[in-house]
Short mmCIF file of N, CA and C in Angstrom, two decimals:
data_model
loop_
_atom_site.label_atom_id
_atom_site.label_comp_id
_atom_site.label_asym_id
_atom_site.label_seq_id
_atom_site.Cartn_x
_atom_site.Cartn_y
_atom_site.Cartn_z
N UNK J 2 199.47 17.45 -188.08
CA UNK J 2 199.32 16.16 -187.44
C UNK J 2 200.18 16.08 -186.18
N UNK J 3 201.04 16.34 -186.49
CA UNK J 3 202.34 16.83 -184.95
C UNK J 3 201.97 17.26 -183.65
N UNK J 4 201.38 18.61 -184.06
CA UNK J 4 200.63 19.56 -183.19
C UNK J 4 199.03 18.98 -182.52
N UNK J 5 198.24 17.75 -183.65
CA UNK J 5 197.38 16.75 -182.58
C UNK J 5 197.88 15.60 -182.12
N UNK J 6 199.06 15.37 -182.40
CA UNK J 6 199.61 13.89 -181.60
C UNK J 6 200.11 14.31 -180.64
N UNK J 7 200.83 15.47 -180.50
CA UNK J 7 201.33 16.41 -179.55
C UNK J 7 200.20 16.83 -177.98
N UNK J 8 198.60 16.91 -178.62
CA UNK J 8 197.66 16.82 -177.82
C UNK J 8 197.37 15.79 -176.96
N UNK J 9 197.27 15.05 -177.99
CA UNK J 9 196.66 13.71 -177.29
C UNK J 9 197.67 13.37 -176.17
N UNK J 10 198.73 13.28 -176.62
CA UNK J 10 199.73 12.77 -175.44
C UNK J 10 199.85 13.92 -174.36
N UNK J 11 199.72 15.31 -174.26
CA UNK J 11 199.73 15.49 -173.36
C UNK J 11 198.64 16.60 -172.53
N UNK J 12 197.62 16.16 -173.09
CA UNK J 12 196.50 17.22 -173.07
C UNK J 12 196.69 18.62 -173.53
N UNK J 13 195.94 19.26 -173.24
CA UNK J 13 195.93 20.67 -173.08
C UNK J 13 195.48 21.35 -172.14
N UNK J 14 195.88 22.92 -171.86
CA UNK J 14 195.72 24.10 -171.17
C UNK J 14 194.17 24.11 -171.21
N UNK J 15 193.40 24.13 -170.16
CA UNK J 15 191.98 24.34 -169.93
C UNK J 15 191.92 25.90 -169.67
N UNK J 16 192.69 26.77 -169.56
CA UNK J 16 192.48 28.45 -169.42
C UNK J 16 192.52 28.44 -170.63
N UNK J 17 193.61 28.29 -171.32
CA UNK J 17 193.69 28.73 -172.53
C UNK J 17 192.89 28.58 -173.73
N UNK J 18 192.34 26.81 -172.96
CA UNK J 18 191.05 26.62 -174.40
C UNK J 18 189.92 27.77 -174.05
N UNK J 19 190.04 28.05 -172.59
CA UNK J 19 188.60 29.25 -172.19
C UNK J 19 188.81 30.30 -172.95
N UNK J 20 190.02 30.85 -172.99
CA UNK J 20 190.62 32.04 -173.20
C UNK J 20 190.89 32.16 -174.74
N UNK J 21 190.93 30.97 -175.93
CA UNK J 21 190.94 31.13 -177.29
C UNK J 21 189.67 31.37 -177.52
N UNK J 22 188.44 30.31 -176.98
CA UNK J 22 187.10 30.43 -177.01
C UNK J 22 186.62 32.26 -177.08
N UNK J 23 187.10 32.76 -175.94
CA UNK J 23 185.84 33.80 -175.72
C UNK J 23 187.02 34.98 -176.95
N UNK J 24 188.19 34.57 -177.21
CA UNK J 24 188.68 35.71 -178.50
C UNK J 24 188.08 35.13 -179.61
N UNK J 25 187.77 33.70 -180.09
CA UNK J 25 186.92 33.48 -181.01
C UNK J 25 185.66 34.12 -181.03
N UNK J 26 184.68 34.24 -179.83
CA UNK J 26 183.49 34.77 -180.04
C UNK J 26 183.65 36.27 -180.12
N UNK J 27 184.61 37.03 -179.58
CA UNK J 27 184.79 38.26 -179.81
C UNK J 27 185.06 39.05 -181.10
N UNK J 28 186.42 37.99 -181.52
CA UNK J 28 186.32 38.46 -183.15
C UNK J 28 185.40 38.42 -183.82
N UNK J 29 184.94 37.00 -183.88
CA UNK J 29 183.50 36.84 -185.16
C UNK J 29 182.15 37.19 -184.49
N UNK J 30 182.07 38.12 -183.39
CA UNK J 30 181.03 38.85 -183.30
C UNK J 30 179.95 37.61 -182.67
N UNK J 31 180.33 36.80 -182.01
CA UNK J 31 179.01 35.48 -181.69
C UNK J 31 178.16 35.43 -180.67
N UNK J 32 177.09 35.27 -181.09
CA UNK J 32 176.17 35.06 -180.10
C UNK J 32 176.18 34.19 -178.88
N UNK J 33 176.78 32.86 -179.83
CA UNK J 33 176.75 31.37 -179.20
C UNK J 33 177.90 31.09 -179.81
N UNK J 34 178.68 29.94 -179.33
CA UNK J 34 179.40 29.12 -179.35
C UNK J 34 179.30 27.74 -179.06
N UNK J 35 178.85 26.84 -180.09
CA UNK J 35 178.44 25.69 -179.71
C UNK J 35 179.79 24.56 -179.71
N UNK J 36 180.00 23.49 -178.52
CA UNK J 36 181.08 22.36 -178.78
C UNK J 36 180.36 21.25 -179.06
N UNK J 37 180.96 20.45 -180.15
CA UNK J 37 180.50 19.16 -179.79
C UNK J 37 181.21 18.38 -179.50
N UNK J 38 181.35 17.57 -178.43
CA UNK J 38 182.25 16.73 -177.70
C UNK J 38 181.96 15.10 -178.24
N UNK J 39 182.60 14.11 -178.42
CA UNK J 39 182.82 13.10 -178.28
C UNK J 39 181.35 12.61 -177.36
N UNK J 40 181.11 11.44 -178.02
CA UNK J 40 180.21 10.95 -176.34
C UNK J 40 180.70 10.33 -175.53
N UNK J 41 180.94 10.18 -174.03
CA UNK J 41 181.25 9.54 -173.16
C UNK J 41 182.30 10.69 -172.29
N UNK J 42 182.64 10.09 -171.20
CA UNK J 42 183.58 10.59 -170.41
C UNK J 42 184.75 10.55 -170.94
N UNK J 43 185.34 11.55 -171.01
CA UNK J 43 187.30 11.50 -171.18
C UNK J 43 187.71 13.04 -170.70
N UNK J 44 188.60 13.24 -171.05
CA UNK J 44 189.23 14.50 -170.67
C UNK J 44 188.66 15.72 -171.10
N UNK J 45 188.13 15.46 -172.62
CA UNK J 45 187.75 16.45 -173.45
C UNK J 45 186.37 16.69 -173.01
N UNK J 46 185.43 16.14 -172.10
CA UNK J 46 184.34 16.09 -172.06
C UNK J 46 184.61 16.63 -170.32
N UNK J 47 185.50 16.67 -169.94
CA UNK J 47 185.58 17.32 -168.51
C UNK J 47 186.14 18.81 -168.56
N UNK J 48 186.65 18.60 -169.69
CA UNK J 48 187.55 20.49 -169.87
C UNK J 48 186.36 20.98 -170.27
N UNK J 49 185.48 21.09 -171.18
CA UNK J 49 184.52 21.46 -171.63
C UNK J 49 183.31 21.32 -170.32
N UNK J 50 183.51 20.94 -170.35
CA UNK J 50 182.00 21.14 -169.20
C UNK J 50 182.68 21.88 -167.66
N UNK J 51 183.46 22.27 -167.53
CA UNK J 51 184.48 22.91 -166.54
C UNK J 51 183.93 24.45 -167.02
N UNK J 52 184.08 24.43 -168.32
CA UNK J 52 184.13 25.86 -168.86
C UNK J 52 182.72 26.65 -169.64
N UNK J 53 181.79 25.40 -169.66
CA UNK J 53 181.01 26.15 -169.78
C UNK J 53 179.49 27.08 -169.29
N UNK J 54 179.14 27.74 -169.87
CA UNK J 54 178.29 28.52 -169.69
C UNK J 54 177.03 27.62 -169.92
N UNK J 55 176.79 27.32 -170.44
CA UNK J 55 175.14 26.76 -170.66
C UNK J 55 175.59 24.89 -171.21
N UNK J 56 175.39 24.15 -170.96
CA UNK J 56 175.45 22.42 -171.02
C UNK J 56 174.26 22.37 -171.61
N UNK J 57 174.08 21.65 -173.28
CA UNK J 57 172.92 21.08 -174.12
C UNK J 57 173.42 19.21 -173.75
N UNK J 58 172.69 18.73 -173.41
CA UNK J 58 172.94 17.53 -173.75
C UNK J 58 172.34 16.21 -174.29
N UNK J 59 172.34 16.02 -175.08
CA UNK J 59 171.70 15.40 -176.48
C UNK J 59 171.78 13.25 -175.81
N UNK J 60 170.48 13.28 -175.82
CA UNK J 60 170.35 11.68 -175.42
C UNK J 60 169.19 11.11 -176.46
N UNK J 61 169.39 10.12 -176.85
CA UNK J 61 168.35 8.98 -177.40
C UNK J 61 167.55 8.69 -176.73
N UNK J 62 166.75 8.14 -177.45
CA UNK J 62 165.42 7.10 -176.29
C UNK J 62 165.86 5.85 -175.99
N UNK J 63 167.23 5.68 -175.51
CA UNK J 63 167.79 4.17 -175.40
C UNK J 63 168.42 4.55 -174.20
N UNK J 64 167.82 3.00 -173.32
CA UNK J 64 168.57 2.55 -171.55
C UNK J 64 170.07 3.06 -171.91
N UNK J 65 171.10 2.70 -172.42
CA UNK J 65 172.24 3.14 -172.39
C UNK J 65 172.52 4.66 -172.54
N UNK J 66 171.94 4.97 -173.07
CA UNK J 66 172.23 6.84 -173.52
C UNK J 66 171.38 7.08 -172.07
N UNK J 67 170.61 6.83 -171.58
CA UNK J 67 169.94 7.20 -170.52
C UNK J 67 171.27 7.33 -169.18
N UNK J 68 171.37 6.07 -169.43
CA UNK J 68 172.79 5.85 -168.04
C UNK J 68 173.95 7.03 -168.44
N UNK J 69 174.36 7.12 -169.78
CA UNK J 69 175.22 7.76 -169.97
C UNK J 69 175.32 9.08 -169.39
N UNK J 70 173.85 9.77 -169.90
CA UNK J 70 173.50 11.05 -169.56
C UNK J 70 173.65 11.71 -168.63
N UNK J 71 172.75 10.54 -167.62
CA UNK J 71 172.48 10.75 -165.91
C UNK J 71 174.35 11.05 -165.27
N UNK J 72 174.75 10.08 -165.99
CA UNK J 72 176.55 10.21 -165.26
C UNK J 72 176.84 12.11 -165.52
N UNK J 73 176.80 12.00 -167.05
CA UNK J 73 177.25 13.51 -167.12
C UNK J 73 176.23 14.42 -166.54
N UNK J 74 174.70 13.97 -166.74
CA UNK J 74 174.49 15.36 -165.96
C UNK J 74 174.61 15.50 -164.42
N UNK J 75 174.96 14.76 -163.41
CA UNK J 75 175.19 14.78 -162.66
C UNK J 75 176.78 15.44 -162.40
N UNK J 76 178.02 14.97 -163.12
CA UNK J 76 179.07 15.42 -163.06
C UNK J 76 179.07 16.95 -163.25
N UNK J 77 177.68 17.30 -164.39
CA UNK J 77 178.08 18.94 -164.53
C UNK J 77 177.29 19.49 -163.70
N UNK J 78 176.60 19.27 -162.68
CA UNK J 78 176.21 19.67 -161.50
C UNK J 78 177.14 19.92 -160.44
N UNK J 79 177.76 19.05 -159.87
CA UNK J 79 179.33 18.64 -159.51
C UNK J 79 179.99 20.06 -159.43
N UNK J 80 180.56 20.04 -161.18
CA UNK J 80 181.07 21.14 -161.94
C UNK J 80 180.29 22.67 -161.40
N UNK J 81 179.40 22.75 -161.14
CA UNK J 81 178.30 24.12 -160.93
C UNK J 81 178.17 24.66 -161.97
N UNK J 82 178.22 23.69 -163.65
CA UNK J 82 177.34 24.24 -164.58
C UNK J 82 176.95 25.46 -164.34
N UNK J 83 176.32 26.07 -164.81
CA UNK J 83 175.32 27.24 -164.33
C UNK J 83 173.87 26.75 -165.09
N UNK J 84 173.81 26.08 -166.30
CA UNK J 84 172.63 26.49 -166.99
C UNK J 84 172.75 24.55 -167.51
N UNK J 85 171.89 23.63 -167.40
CA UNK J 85 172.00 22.37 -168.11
C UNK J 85 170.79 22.50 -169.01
N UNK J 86 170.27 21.81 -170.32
CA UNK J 86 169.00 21.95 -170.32
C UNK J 86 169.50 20.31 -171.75
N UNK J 87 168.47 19.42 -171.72
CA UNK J 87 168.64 17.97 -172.19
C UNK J 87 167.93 18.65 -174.07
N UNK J 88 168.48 18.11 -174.75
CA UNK J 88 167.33 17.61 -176.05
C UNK J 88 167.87 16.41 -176.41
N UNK J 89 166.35 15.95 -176.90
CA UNK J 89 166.00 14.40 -177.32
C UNK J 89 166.38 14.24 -178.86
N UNK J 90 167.00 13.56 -179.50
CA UNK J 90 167.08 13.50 -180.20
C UNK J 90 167.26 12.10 -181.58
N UNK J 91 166.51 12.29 -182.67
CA UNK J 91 166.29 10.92 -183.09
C UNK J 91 164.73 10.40 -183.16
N UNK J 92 164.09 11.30 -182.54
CA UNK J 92 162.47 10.66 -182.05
C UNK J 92 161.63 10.60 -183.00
N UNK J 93 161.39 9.14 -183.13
CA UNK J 93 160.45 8.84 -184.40
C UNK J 93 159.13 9.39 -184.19
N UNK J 94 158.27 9.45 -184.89
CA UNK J 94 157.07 10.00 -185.15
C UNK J 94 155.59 9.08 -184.69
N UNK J 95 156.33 7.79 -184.44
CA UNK J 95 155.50 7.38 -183.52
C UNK J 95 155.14 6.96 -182.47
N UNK J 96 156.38 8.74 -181.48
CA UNK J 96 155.87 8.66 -180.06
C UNK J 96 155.45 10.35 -179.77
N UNK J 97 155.06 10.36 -179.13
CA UNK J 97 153.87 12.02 -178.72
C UNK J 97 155.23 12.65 -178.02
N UNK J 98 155.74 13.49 -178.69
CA UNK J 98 156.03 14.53 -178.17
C UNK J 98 156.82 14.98 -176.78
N UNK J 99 154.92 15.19 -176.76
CA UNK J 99 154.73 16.06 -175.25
C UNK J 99 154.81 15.18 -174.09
N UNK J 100 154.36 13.90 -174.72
CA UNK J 100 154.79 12.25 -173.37
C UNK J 100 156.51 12.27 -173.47
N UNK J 101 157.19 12.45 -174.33
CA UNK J 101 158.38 12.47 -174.46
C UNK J 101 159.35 13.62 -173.73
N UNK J 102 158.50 14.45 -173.77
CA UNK J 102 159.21 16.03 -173.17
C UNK J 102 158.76 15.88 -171.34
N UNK J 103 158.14 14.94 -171.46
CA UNK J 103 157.14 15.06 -169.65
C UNK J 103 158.30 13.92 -169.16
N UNK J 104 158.15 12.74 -169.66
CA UNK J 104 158.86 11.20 -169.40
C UNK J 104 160.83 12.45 -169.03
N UNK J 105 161.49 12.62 -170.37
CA UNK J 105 162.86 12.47 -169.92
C UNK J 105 162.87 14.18 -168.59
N UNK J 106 162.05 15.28 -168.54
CA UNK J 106 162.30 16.17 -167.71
C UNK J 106 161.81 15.42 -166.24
N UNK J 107 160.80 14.41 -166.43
CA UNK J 107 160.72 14.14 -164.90
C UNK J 107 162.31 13.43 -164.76
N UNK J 108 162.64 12.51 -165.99
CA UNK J 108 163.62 11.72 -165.35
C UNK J 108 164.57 12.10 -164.81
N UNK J 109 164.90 13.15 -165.62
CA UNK J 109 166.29 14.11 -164.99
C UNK J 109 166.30 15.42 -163.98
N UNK J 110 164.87 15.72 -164.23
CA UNK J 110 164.32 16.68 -163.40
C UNK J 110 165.10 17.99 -163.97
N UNK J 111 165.19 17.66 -165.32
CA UNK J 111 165.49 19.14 -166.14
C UNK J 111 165.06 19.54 -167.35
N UNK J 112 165.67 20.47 -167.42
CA UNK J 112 164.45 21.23 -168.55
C UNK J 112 164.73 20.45 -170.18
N UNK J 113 163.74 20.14 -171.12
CA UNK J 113 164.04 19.39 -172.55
C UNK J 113 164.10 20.93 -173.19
N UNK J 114 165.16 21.27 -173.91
CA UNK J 114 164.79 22.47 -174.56
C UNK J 114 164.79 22.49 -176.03
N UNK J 115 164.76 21.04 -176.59
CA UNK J 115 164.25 20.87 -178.09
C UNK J 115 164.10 19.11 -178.00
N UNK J 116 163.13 18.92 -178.62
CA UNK J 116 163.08 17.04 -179.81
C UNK J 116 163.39 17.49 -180.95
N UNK J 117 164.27 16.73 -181.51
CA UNK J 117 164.91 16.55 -182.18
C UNK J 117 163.97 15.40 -183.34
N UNK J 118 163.51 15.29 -184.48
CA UNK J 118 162.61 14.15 -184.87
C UNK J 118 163.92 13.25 -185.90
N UNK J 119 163.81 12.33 -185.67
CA UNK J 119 164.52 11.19 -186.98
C UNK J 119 164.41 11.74 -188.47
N UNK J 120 165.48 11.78 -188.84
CA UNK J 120 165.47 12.26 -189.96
C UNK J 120 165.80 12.02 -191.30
N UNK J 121 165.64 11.29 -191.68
CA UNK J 121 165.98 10.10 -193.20
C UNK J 121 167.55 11.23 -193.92
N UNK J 122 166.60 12.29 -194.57
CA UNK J 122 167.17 12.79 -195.10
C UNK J 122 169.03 13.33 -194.67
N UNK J 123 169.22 13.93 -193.21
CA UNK J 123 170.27 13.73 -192.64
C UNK J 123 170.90 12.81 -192.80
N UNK J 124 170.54 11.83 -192.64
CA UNK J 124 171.07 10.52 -192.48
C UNK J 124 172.39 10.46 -193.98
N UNK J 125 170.76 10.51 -194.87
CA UNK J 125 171.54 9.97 -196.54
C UNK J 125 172.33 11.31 -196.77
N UNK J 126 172.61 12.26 -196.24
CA UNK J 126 173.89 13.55 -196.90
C UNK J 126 174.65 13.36 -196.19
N UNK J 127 175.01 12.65 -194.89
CA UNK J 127 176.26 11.98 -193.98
C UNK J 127 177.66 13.00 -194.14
N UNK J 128 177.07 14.28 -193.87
CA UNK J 128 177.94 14.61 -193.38
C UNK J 128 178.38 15.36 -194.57
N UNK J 129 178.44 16.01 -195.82
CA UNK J 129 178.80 16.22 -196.57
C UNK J 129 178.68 17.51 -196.61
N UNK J 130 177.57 18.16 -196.35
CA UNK J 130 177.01 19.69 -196.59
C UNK J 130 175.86 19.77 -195.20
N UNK J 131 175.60 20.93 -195.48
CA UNK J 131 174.94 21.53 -194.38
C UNK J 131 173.62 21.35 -194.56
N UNK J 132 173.41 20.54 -193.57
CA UNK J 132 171.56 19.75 -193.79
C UNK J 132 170.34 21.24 -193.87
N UNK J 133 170.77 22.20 -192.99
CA UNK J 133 169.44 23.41 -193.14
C UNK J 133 169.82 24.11 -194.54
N UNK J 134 171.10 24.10 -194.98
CA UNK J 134 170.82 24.69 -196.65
C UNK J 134 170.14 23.45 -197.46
N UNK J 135 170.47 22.87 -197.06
CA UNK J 135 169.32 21.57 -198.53
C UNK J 135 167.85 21.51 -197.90
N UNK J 136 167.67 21.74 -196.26
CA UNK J 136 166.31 21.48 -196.03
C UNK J 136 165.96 22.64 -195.19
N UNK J 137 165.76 24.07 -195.86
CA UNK J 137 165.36 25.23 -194.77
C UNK J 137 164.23 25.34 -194.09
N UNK J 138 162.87 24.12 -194.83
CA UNK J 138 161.76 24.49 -193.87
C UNK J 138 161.65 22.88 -193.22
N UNK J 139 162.56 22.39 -193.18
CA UNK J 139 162.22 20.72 -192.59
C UNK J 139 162.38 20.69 -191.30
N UNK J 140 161.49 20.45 -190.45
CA UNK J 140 161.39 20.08 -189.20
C UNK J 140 162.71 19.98 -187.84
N UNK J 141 163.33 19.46 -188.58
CA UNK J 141 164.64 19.40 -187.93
C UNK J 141 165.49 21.11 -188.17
N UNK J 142 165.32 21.56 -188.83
CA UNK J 142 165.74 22.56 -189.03
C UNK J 142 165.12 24.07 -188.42
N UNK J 143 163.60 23.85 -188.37
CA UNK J 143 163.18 24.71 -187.46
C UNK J 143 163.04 24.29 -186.11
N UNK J 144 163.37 22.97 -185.52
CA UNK J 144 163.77 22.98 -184.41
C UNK J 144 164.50 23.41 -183.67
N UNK J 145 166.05 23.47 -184.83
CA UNK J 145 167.55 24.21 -184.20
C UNK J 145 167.35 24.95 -184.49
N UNK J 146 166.74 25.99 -185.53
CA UNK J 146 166.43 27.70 -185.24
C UNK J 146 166.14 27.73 -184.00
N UNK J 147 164.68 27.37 -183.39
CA UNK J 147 163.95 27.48 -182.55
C UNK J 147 165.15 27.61 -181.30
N UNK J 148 166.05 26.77 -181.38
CA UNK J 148 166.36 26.40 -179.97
C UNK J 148 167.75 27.23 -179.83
N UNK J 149 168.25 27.63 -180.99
CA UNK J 149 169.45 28.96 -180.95
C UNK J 149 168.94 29.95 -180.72
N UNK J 150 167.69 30.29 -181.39
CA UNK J 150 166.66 31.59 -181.02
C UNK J 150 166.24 31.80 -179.36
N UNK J 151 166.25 30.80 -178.33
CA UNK J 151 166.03 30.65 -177.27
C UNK J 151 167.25 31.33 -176.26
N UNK J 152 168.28 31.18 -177.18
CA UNK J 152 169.61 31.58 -176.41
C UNK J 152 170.06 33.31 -176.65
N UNK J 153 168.83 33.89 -177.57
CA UNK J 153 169.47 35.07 -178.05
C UNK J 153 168.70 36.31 -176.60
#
């Protein structure tokens, strides 16, 4: 607890988070390395997007997540990103898709590289266990194959 109160108050080394990162992927042999950041702007969401290699960034079908987005993806442009690509996520079943994948890439004028569909079941295991071992052929689950498989 020391050692994160110790953080918060005074940030951290942005080489060094680069530099634990790529000995993490080296030891355990990784393909990918995925972060998940907080939503919104703060520090942690600027060190991270400073450092990385490929930017996923995950928006709703809601005006506010829209505004949100546009801020960051614009900032990791800024940044010279190298690679941004958006997924939708949450999308109920009774909107098309492919109107959904056309609508947010014109908006941002970047690439959707998964939908994500609403998912009851996620919802009710909140966090407890790992949603693709309880659901290996459920929709949501061959989506994020699909879209780690994209990166190999």
């Amino acid at each position: 607890m020391g050692d994160v109160m110790r953080i918060l108050r005074q940030g951290y080394d942005a080489d060094k988070l680069n530099k634990s990162l790529s000995e993490i992927s080296k030891v355990y042999g990784l393909d990918l390395l995925m972060i998940d950041t907080n939503a919104g702007l703060n520090e942690e969401t600027l060190v991270t997007l400073a450092i990385s290699d490929i930017l996923l960034l995950i928006l709703s079908l809601d005006k506010q997540d829209y505004q949100g987005t546009a801020v960051i993806a614009s900032l990791a442009e800024r940044l010279s990103v190298p690679r941004m690509d958006l997924i939708v996520n949450n999308v109920s079943d009774k909107f098309a898709i492919e109107e959904v994948r056309l609508e947010v890439e014109d908006k941002y004028k970047t690439r959707v590289a998964a939908i994500f569909p609403y998912t009851e079941p996620l919802l009710a295991l909140a966090s407890r266990d790992i949603f693709a071992l309880h659901y290996p052929t459920h929709p949501l689950t061959l989506a994020l194959k699909k879209l780690t498989d994209s990166f190999k």
